[in-house]
Short mmCIF file of N, CA and C in Angstrom, two decimals:
data_model
loop_
_atom_site.label_atom_id
_atom_site.label_comp_id
_atom_site.label_asym_id
_atom_site.label_seq_id
_atom_site.Cartn_x
_atom_site.Cartn_y
_atom_site.Cartn_z
N MET A 1 145.02 96.55 56.58
CA MET A 1 144.88 97.67 56.91
C MET A 1 143.45 97.21 57.48
N LYS A 2 142.88 97.01 56.74
CA LYS A 2 140.52 96.35 57.10
C LYS A 2 141.00 95.87 58.69
N LEU A 3 141.52 94.14 58.65
CA LEU A 3 141.98 93.12 59.38
C LEU A 3 142.27 93.81 60.66
N GLY A 4 143.42 94.83 61.19
CA GLY A 4 143.40 95.64 62.13
C GLY A 4 142.81 96.69 62.30
N GLY A 5 142.04 97.72 61.39
CA GLY A 5 141.14 98.27 61.91
C GLY A 5 139.91 97.83 63.23
N SER A 6 139.96 96.13 62.08
CA SER A 6 138.82 95.18 62.49
C SER A 6 138.54 95.19 63.71
N VAL A 7 139.59 94.53 63.92
CA VAL A 7 140.21 93.74 65.40
C VAL A 7 140.84 94.74 67.10
N LEU A 8 140.99 95.86 66.03
CA LEU A 8 140.93 97.75 67.37
C LEU A 8 139.36 98.04 68.16
N VAL A 9 138.20 97.79 66.77
CA VAL A 9 137.57 98.10 67.48
C VAL A 9 136.84 96.72 67.81
N ALA A 10 136.70 95.56 67.80
CA ALA A 10 136.77 95.05 68.79
C ALA A 10 137.28 94.74 69.97
N GLY A 11 138.37 94.99 70.37
CA GLY A 11 139.04 95.07 71.85
C GLY A 11 138.32 96.39 72.01
N ILE A 12 138.12 97.41 71.84
CA ILE A 12 137.29 99.06 72.39
C ILE A 12 136.26 98.57 73.01
N LEU A 13 135.71 97.72 71.82
CA LEU A 13 134.14 96.71 72.87
C LEU A 13 134.38 96.66 73.53
N LEU A 14 135.43 95.18 73.13
CA LEU A 14 135.30 94.57 74.38
C LEU A 14 135.52 95.54 75.96
N ALA A 15 136.91 95.48 75.92
CA ALA A 15 137.15 97.28 76.94
C ALA A 15 136.08 97.53 77.24
N LEU A 16 135.18 97.67 76.25
CA LEU A 16 134.10 98.91 77.12
C LEU A 16 132.94 98.03 77.63
N PHE A 17 132.82 96.63 77.69
CA PHE A 17 131.90 95.27 77.85
C PHE A 17 132.34 95.56 79.62
N LEU A 18 133.28 95.27 79.00
CA LEU A 18 134.50 94.07 80.38
C LEU A 18 134.23 95.64 81.63
N TYR A 19 134.18 97.20 81.18
CA TYR A 19 134.49 98.54 82.21
C TYR A 19 133.16 98.28 82.43
N THR A 20 131.82 98.14 81.92
CA THR A 20 130.48 98.08 82.57
C THR A 20 130.08 97.52 83.34
N SER A 21 130.09 96.21 82.75
CA SER A 21 129.65 94.85 83.21
C SER A 21 130.50 94.61 84.96
N SER A 22 131.76 95.26 84.76
CA SER A 22 131.93 95.61 86.61
C SER A 22 131.95 96.58 87.26
N GLU A 23 130.70 97.92 86.76
CA GLU A 23 130.46 98.67 87.23
C GLU A 23 129.44 98.19 87.79
N ARG A 24 128.68 97.20 86.83
CA ARG A 24 126.82 97.01 87.74
C ARG A 24 127.36 96.36 89.73
N PRO A 25 126.02 97.83 90.11
CA PRO A 25 125.85 96.72 91.18
C PRO A 25 124.96 95.62 91.39
N THR A 26 125.34 95.23 92.87
CA THR A 26 126.00 93.39 93.26
C THR A 26 124.54 93.41 93.57
N ALA A 27 123.57 92.50 93.45
CA ALA A 27 122.65 91.54 94.54
C ALA A 27 122.56 91.46 95.86
N ILE A 28 121.76 92.15 96.70
CA ILE A 28 121.24 92.05 98.43
C ILE A 28 121.18 90.83 98.23
N PRO A 29 121.15 90.01 98.91
CA PRO A 29 121.46 88.88 99.72
C PRO A 29 119.79 88.84 99.90
N PRO A 30 119.35 87.31 99.36
CA PRO A 30 118.06 86.83 100.21
C PRO A 30 117.67 88.03 101.09
N VAL A 31 116.07 88.14 100.97
CA VAL A 31 115.91 88.46 102.07
C VAL A 31 114.41 87.22 102.76
N THR A 32 115.15 87.17 104.35
CA THR A 32 114.42 86.08 105.48
C THR A 32 113.23 87.01 106.32
N ASP A 33 114.76 88.37 106.94
CA ASP A 33 113.96 88.88 108.15
C ASP A 33 112.50 89.56 107.20
N PRO A 34 111.70 89.49 108.05
CA PRO A 34 110.61 90.41 107.73
C PRO A 34 109.91 92.47 107.71
N ALA A 35 110.59 92.78 108.80
CA ALA A 35 111.11 93.84 108.54
C ALA A 35 112.03 94.52 107.74
N GLU A 36 113.35 93.73 107.05
CA GLU A 36 113.83 93.50 105.95
C GLU A 36 113.00 93.66 104.57
N ARG A 37 112.16 91.93 104.27
CA ARG A 37 111.36 92.48 103.58
C ARG A 37 110.13 93.98 103.27
N LEU A 38 109.78 94.20 104.62
CA LEU A 38 108.74 95.45 104.17
C LEU A 38 110.05 96.20 103.64
N ALA A 39 111.44 96.45 103.61
CA ALA A 39 112.51 97.89 103.93
C ALA A 39 112.40 97.68 102.38
N THR A 40 112.44 96.53 102.30
CA THR A 40 113.30 96.85 100.65
C THR A 40 111.77 96.22 99.79
N ILE A 41 111.07 95.98 99.93
CA ILE A 41 109.40 96.49 99.21
C ILE A 41 109.58 98.15 98.82
N ALA A 42 109.72 99.18 100.51
CA ALA A 42 110.27 99.76 99.98
C ALA A 42 110.84 100.80 99.54
N ARG A 43 112.00 100.23 99.59
CA ARG A 43 113.61 100.78 98.10
C ARG A 43 112.41 99.92 96.47
N LEU A 44 112.75 99.44 96.77
CA LEU A 44 111.83 99.25 95.16
C LEU A 44 110.88 99.95 94.70
N ASP A 45 109.47 100.51 95.64
CA ASP A 45 108.45 101.65 95.52
C ASP A 45 109.38 103.12 95.39
N HIS A 46 110.85 103.56 95.83
CA HIS A 46 111.47 104.71 95.85
C HIS A 46 111.83 104.15 94.80
N GLY A 47 112.84 102.82 94.23
CA GLY A 47 113.96 103.11 92.87
C GLY A 47 112.47 102.76 91.65
N ILE A 48 111.33 102.54 91.88
CA ILE A 48 109.74 102.78 90.85
C ILE A 48 109.73 104.60 90.18
N ASP A 49 109.22 105.11 91.39
CA ASP A 49 109.42 105.96 91.14
C ASP A 49 110.80 106.31 90.73
N SER A 50 111.47 106.71 90.78
CA SER A 50 112.89 106.86 90.52
C SER A 50 113.46 106.43 89.32
N VAL A 51 112.99 104.75 88.83
CA VAL A 51 112.90 105.07 87.57
C VAL A 51 112.23 105.91 85.79
N LEU A 52 110.66 105.49 87.07
CA LEU A 52 109.70 106.74 85.82
C LEU A 52 110.54 108.58 85.75
N ALA A 53 111.01 108.58 87.25
CA ALA A 53 111.02 109.98 86.20
C ALA A 53 112.53 110.05 85.68
N LEU A 54 113.59 109.49 85.10
CA LEU A 54 114.06 108.85 84.75
C LEU A 54 113.80 108.70 83.03
N PHE A 55 112.50 108.68 82.76
CA PHE A 55 111.93 108.66 81.77
C PHE A 55 111.50 110.01 81.43
N GLY A 56 111.50 110.26 82.48
CA GLY A 56 110.13 112.71 82.23
C GLY A 56 109.34 112.57 82.62
N VAL A 57 108.61 110.89 83.47
CA VAL A 57 107.24 110.69 83.14
C VAL A 57 106.67 111.33 84.88
N ALA A 58 105.78 112.65 85.17
CA ALA A 58 105.66 113.26 85.92
C ALA A 58 105.07 112.87 87.36
N SER A 59 104.82 113.61 87.61
CA SER A 59 104.14 112.59 89.14
C SER A 59 102.19 112.59 89.30
N ALA A 60 102.02 113.71 88.11
CA ALA A 60 100.43 113.67 88.06
C ALA A 60 100.38 113.37 86.90
N GLY A 61 101.73 112.54 86.41
CA GLY A 61 100.82 111.03 85.16
C GLY A 61 100.95 109.52 85.43
N VAL A 62 100.53 109.89 87.40
CA VAL A 62 100.49 108.11 87.71
C VAL A 62 99.63 108.27 89.28
N LYS A 63 98.65 107.11 88.67
CA LYS A 63 97.72 107.10 89.69
C LYS A 63 98.53 105.81 90.63
N LYS A 64 98.33 106.32 91.86
CA LYS A 64 98.91 105.16 92.25
C LYS A 64 98.17 104.26 93.73
N GLN A 65 97.90 103.57 93.14
CA GLN A 65 96.84 102.79 94.87
C GLN A 65 97.94 100.97 95.81
N SER A 66 97.46 100.96 97.72
CA SER A 66 97.76 100.03 97.67
C SER A 66 97.02 99.74 97.98
N TYR A 67 97.14 97.56 97.78
CA TYR A 67 96.69 97.04 98.41
C TYR A 67 96.97 96.33 99.12
N GLU A 68 96.56 95.55 99.98
CA GLU A 68 96.60 94.51 101.22
C GLU A 68 96.20 92.89 100.32
N ILE A 69 97.48 92.22 100.55
CA ILE A 69 98.25 90.61 99.56
C ILE A 69 97.89 90.81 102.01
N PRO A 70 96.49 89.59 100.85
CA PRO A 70 94.90 88.70 102.47
C PRO A 70 95.84 87.46 103.09
N GLY A 71 96.65 87.82 104.58
CA GLY A 71 97.33 86.75 105.28
C GLY A 71 99.32 86.65 105.01
N GLU A 72 99.49 87.65 104.67
CA GLU A 72 100.94 88.01 104.34
C GLU A 72 101.19 88.98 105.34
N GLY A 73 100.30 90.52 105.47
CA GLY A 73 101.06 91.25 106.26
C GLY A 73 101.36 92.23 105.10
N LEU A 74 101.67 92.00 104.35
CA LEU A 74 102.04 92.97 102.78
C LEU A 74 101.24 93.77 102.93
N THR A 75 101.83 94.57 101.51
CA THR A 75 100.42 95.56 100.97
C THR A 75 101.95 95.47 99.28
N ARG A 76 100.58 95.58 98.42
CA ARG A 76 101.16 95.58 97.21
C ARG A 76 100.12 96.79 96.07
N THR A 77 101.37 97.12 95.43
CA THR A 77 101.50 99.11 95.25
C THR A 77 100.72 98.66 93.84
N GLU A 78 99.86 99.93 93.08
CA GLU A 78 100.32 99.42 91.34
C GLU A 78 99.60 101.08 91.24
N ARG A 79 100.15 101.43 90.24
CA ARG A 79 100.71 102.14 89.76
C ARG A 79 100.02 101.89 88.03
N LEU A 80 99.11 103.56 88.18
CA LEU A 80 98.80 103.41 86.30
C LEU A 80 99.49 104.75 85.71
N VAL A 81 100.26 104.06 84.33
CA VAL A 81 101.59 105.50 83.84
C VAL A 81 101.04 105.84 82.94
N SER A 82 100.56 106.99 82.52
CA SER A 82 100.36 106.95 81.51
C SER A 82 101.67 107.43 80.61
N ILE A 83 101.62 107.34 79.49
CA ILE A 83 103.54 107.78 78.91
C ILE A 83 103.19 108.14 77.18
N PRO A 84 104.39 109.54 77.06
CA PRO A 84 103.75 109.80 75.99
C PRO A 84 104.06 108.27 74.40
N ASP A 85 104.08 108.65 73.59
CA ASP A 85 104.58 107.61 72.11
C ASP A 85 105.72 107.45 72.55
N THR A 86 106.21 108.77 72.73
CA THR A 86 108.44 108.84 72.39
C THR A 86 108.65 107.97 73.98
N ILE A 87 107.76 107.59 74.23
CA ILE A 87 108.80 106.49 75.64
C ILE A 87 108.53 105.18 74.35
N VAL A 88 109.32 104.23 74.70
CA VAL A 88 109.56 103.16 74.60
C VAL A 88 109.20 101.88 75.40
N PRO A 89 108.41 101.14 76.21
CA PRO A 89 107.88 100.96 76.70
C PRO A 89 108.36 99.45 77.78
N VAL A 90 109.17 98.89 76.26
CA VAL A 90 109.95 97.84 76.42
C VAL A 90 111.50 98.66 77.33
N SER A 91 112.44 99.57 76.95
CA SER A 91 112.70 100.79 78.28
C SER A 91 112.58 100.70 78.75
N VAL A 92 111.56 101.13 79.70
CA VAL A 92 110.72 100.78 81.14
C VAL A 92 110.83 99.42 81.65
N ASN A 93 110.95 98.96 80.74
CA ASN A 93 110.60 97.11 81.26
C ASN A 93 111.92 97.12 81.52
N ALA A 94 112.26 97.28 80.60
CA ALA A 94 113.82 96.79 81.25
C ALA A 94 114.67 97.77 81.88
N ALA A 95 114.64 98.74 82.77
CA ALA A 95 114.53 99.28 83.90
C ALA A 95 114.31 98.86 85.12
N LEU A 96 113.37 98.11 84.87
CA LEU A 96 112.45 97.69 85.78
C LEU A 96 112.79 96.35 86.06
N ASN A 97 113.44 96.23 85.42
CA ASN A 97 114.21 94.31 85.36
C ASN A 97 115.72 94.39 85.90
N ASP A 98 115.92 95.37 85.66
CA ASP A 98 117.49 96.02 86.54
C ASP A 98 116.84 95.72 87.53
N LEU A 99 116.13 96.92 87.91
CA LEU A 99 115.98 97.71 89.60
C LEU A 99 115.96 95.40 90.25
N ALA A 100 114.30 95.75 89.85
CA ALA A 100 114.23 94.49 90.99
C ALA A 100 114.83 93.75 90.55
N ARG A 101 116.51 93.05 90.04
CA ARG A 101 117.54 91.66 90.15
C ARG A 101 118.31 92.71 91.64
N ARG A 102 118.96 94.15 90.72
CA ARG A 102 118.72 94.56 92.39
C ARG A 102 118.65 94.33 93.55
N PHE A 103 117.71 93.99 93.85
CA PHE A 103 116.84 93.41 94.68
C PHE A 103 116.51 91.89 95.12
N ASN A 104 117.27 91.00 94.31
CA ASN A 104 116.83 89.84 94.34
C ASN A 104 115.23 89.26 94.34
N ALA A 105 114.46 90.70 93.15
CA ALA A 105 112.90 90.22 92.86
C ALA A 105 113.08 89.49 91.61
N ARG A 106 111.55 89.60 91.08
CA ARG A 106 112.35 89.62 89.30
C ARG A 106 110.49 90.84 89.31
N ALA A 107 110.87 91.20 87.45
CA ALA A 107 110.08 91.36 87.38
C ALA A 107 109.94 90.72 86.10
N VAL A 108 108.25 90.48 85.81
CA VAL A 108 107.20 89.80 84.89
C VAL A 108 106.20 90.67 84.32
N ALA A 109 106.36 90.95 83.12
CA ALA A 109 105.39 91.47 81.71
C ALA A 109 104.35 91.48 80.45
N SER A 110 103.62 92.61 80.42
CA SER A 110 102.31 90.87 79.09
C SER A 110 102.29 92.80 79.20
N GLU A 111 102.07 92.49 77.67
CA GLU A 111 101.46 93.42 76.12
C GLU A 111 100.19 93.26 76.27
N ASN A 112 99.19 94.18 76.16
CA ASN A 112 97.80 94.21 75.56
C ASN A 112 97.85 95.57 74.53
N LEU A 113 98.17 94.77 73.44
CA LEU A 113 98.24 95.82 73.16
C LEU A 113 96.53 96.35 71.56
N ARG A 114 95.76 95.42 71.95
CA ARG A 114 94.88 96.26 71.57
C ARG A 114 94.21 97.40 72.92
N LEU A 115 94.96 97.67 74.08
CA LEU A 115 94.39 98.47 74.99
C LEU A 115 95.57 99.19 75.05
N ARG A 116 96.91 98.75 74.31
CA ARG A 116 97.74 99.80 74.44
C ARG A 116 98.82 99.58 76.04
N LEU A 117 98.48 98.56 76.40
CA LEU A 117 99.02 98.69 77.82
C LEU A 117 100.13 97.65 78.07
N VAL A 118 101.01 97.81 78.45
CA VAL A 118 102.68 96.14 79.14
C VAL A 118 102.48 96.85 80.81
N THR A 119 101.59 95.83 81.51
CA THR A 119 101.61 95.24 82.89
C THR A 119 102.86 95.56 83.42
N VAL A 120 103.90 95.60 83.84
CA VAL A 120 105.02 95.16 84.76
C VAL A 120 104.76 94.45 85.75
N HIS A 121 104.39 93.35 86.34
CA HIS A 121 104.87 93.09 88.41
C HIS A 121 106.24 92.86 88.44
N LEU A 122 106.61 93.51 89.75
CA LEU A 122 107.44 92.87 90.39
C LEU A 122 107.53 91.67 91.55
N GLU A 123 108.11 90.40 91.41
CA GLU A 123 107.81 89.74 92.56
C GLU A 123 108.73 89.31 93.41
N LEU A 124 109.09 89.46 95.01
CA LEU A 124 109.61 88.94 95.24
C LEU A 124 109.11 88.00 97.12
N ASP A 125 110.52 87.17 96.27
CA ASP A 125 109.46 85.90 97.08
C ASP A 125 108.91 85.70 96.62
N GLY A 126 108.40 85.07 95.81
CA GLY A 126 106.87 84.44 95.10
C GLY A 126 105.56 84.72 94.67
N ARG A 127 105.98 86.51 96.07
CA ARG A 127 104.69 87.69 95.61
C ARG A 127 104.54 89.19 94.79
N ILE A 128 103.93 89.35 94.06
CA ILE A 128 103.98 90.70 94.05
C ILE A 128 103.72 92.06 95.08
N VAL A 129 104.12 92.33 94.75
CA VAL A 129 104.32 92.90 95.18
C VAL A 129 104.49 94.39 95.32
N HIS A 130 104.86 95.47 93.55
CA HIS A 130 104.32 96.46 92.58
C HIS A 130 103.56 95.76 91.05
N THR A 131 103.14 96.67 91.17
CA THR A 131 102.64 96.66 89.32
C THR A 131 102.41 97.71 88.57
N VAL A 132 102.97 97.71 88.11
CA VAL A 132 103.79 99.39 86.65
C VAL A 132 102.66 98.66 85.63
N ILE A 133 101.24 99.34 85.35
CA ILE A 133 100.32 99.64 84.30
C ILE A 133 101.24 100.65 83.22
N LEU A 134 102.14 100.69 81.79
CA LEU A 134 101.83 101.78 81.41
C LEU A 134 100.81 101.78 80.35
N ARG A 135 100.20 102.98 80.81
CA ARG A 135 99.12 103.02 79.00
C ARG A 135 100.22 103.51 78.35
N LYS A 136 100.24 103.55 76.88
CA LYS A 136 100.01 104.59 76.02
C LYS A 136 99.12 105.64 75.96
N ALA A 137 99.87 107.40 75.41
CA ALA A 137 98.68 107.92 75.62
C ALA A 137 98.10 108.15 73.92
N PRO A 138 96.81 107.78 73.85
CA PRO A 138 96.15 108.37 72.84
C PRO A 138 96.71 109.01 71.97
N ARG A 139 96.53 108.57 70.43
CA ARG A 139 97.23 109.22 69.43
C ARG A 139 96.02 110.42 68.66
N ASN A 140 96.92 111.19 68.23
CA ASN A 140 96.47 112.28 68.35
C ASN A 140 95.96 112.71 66.70
N SER A 141 94.79 112.76 65.97
CA SER A 141 94.27 112.31 65.19
C SER A 141 92.80 112.47 64.54
N ALA A 142 92.68 112.30 63.09
CA ALA A 142 90.87 113.18 63.28
C ALA A 142 90.23 112.78 63.80
N HIS A 143 90.52 111.15 64.11
CA HIS A 143 88.95 109.96 64.62
C HIS A 143 89.23 109.92 65.71
N GLY A 144 90.21 110.04 66.77
CA GLY A 144 91.16 109.84 67.83
C GLY A 144 91.30 108.97 68.32
N GLY A 145 92.47 107.98 67.02
CA GLY A 145 92.60 107.61 67.15
C GLY A 145 92.61 106.29 66.64
N ARG A 146 91.31 105.21 66.64
CA ARG A 146 90.77 105.25 66.36
C ARG A 146 90.79 104.31 64.53
N ARG A 147 90.73 103.89 63.92
CA ARG A 147 91.08 103.31 62.72
C ARG A 147 89.44 103.78 62.07
N PRO A 148 88.74 103.81 60.99
CA PRO A 148 87.66 104.61 60.17
C PRO A 148 86.73 102.98 59.73
N ALA A 149 86.33 103.27 60.10
CA ALA A 149 84.83 102.20 60.22
C ALA A 149 85.39 102.27 58.67
N THR A 150 85.65 100.85 57.67
CA THR A 150 85.64 100.54 56.57
C THR A 150 84.21 99.44 56.20
#
């Protein structure tokens, strides 16, 4: 009886996996036209805002700046995002990675534990076009989130 139940559960999990993997959006072909590249960067920008909204990040908690990439005719957008401890940065990273893959881009992340930062760079054709810096909000404690001196 236990073997039959295990086989049934395995079959259901396989069916769910196949069902969800067939629903994934297909990737957009590589961008070669400069005008199309600008449009893709704009779509990525909108997608990042959507991902942050999905995680409940208020637009007031996002500081956004744009910088020109010298000699490229492109801009790089940088967001400094303050997130509460309830949001796990690796989840945001995974969502941004999925977004990047849909546009044939790449998400590269790094973490600074001391500063409580996770930085995610979105690259398109080898150029960083978006940077999202996730900063954990300070912990509420009697000593401001720092360990007392010993």
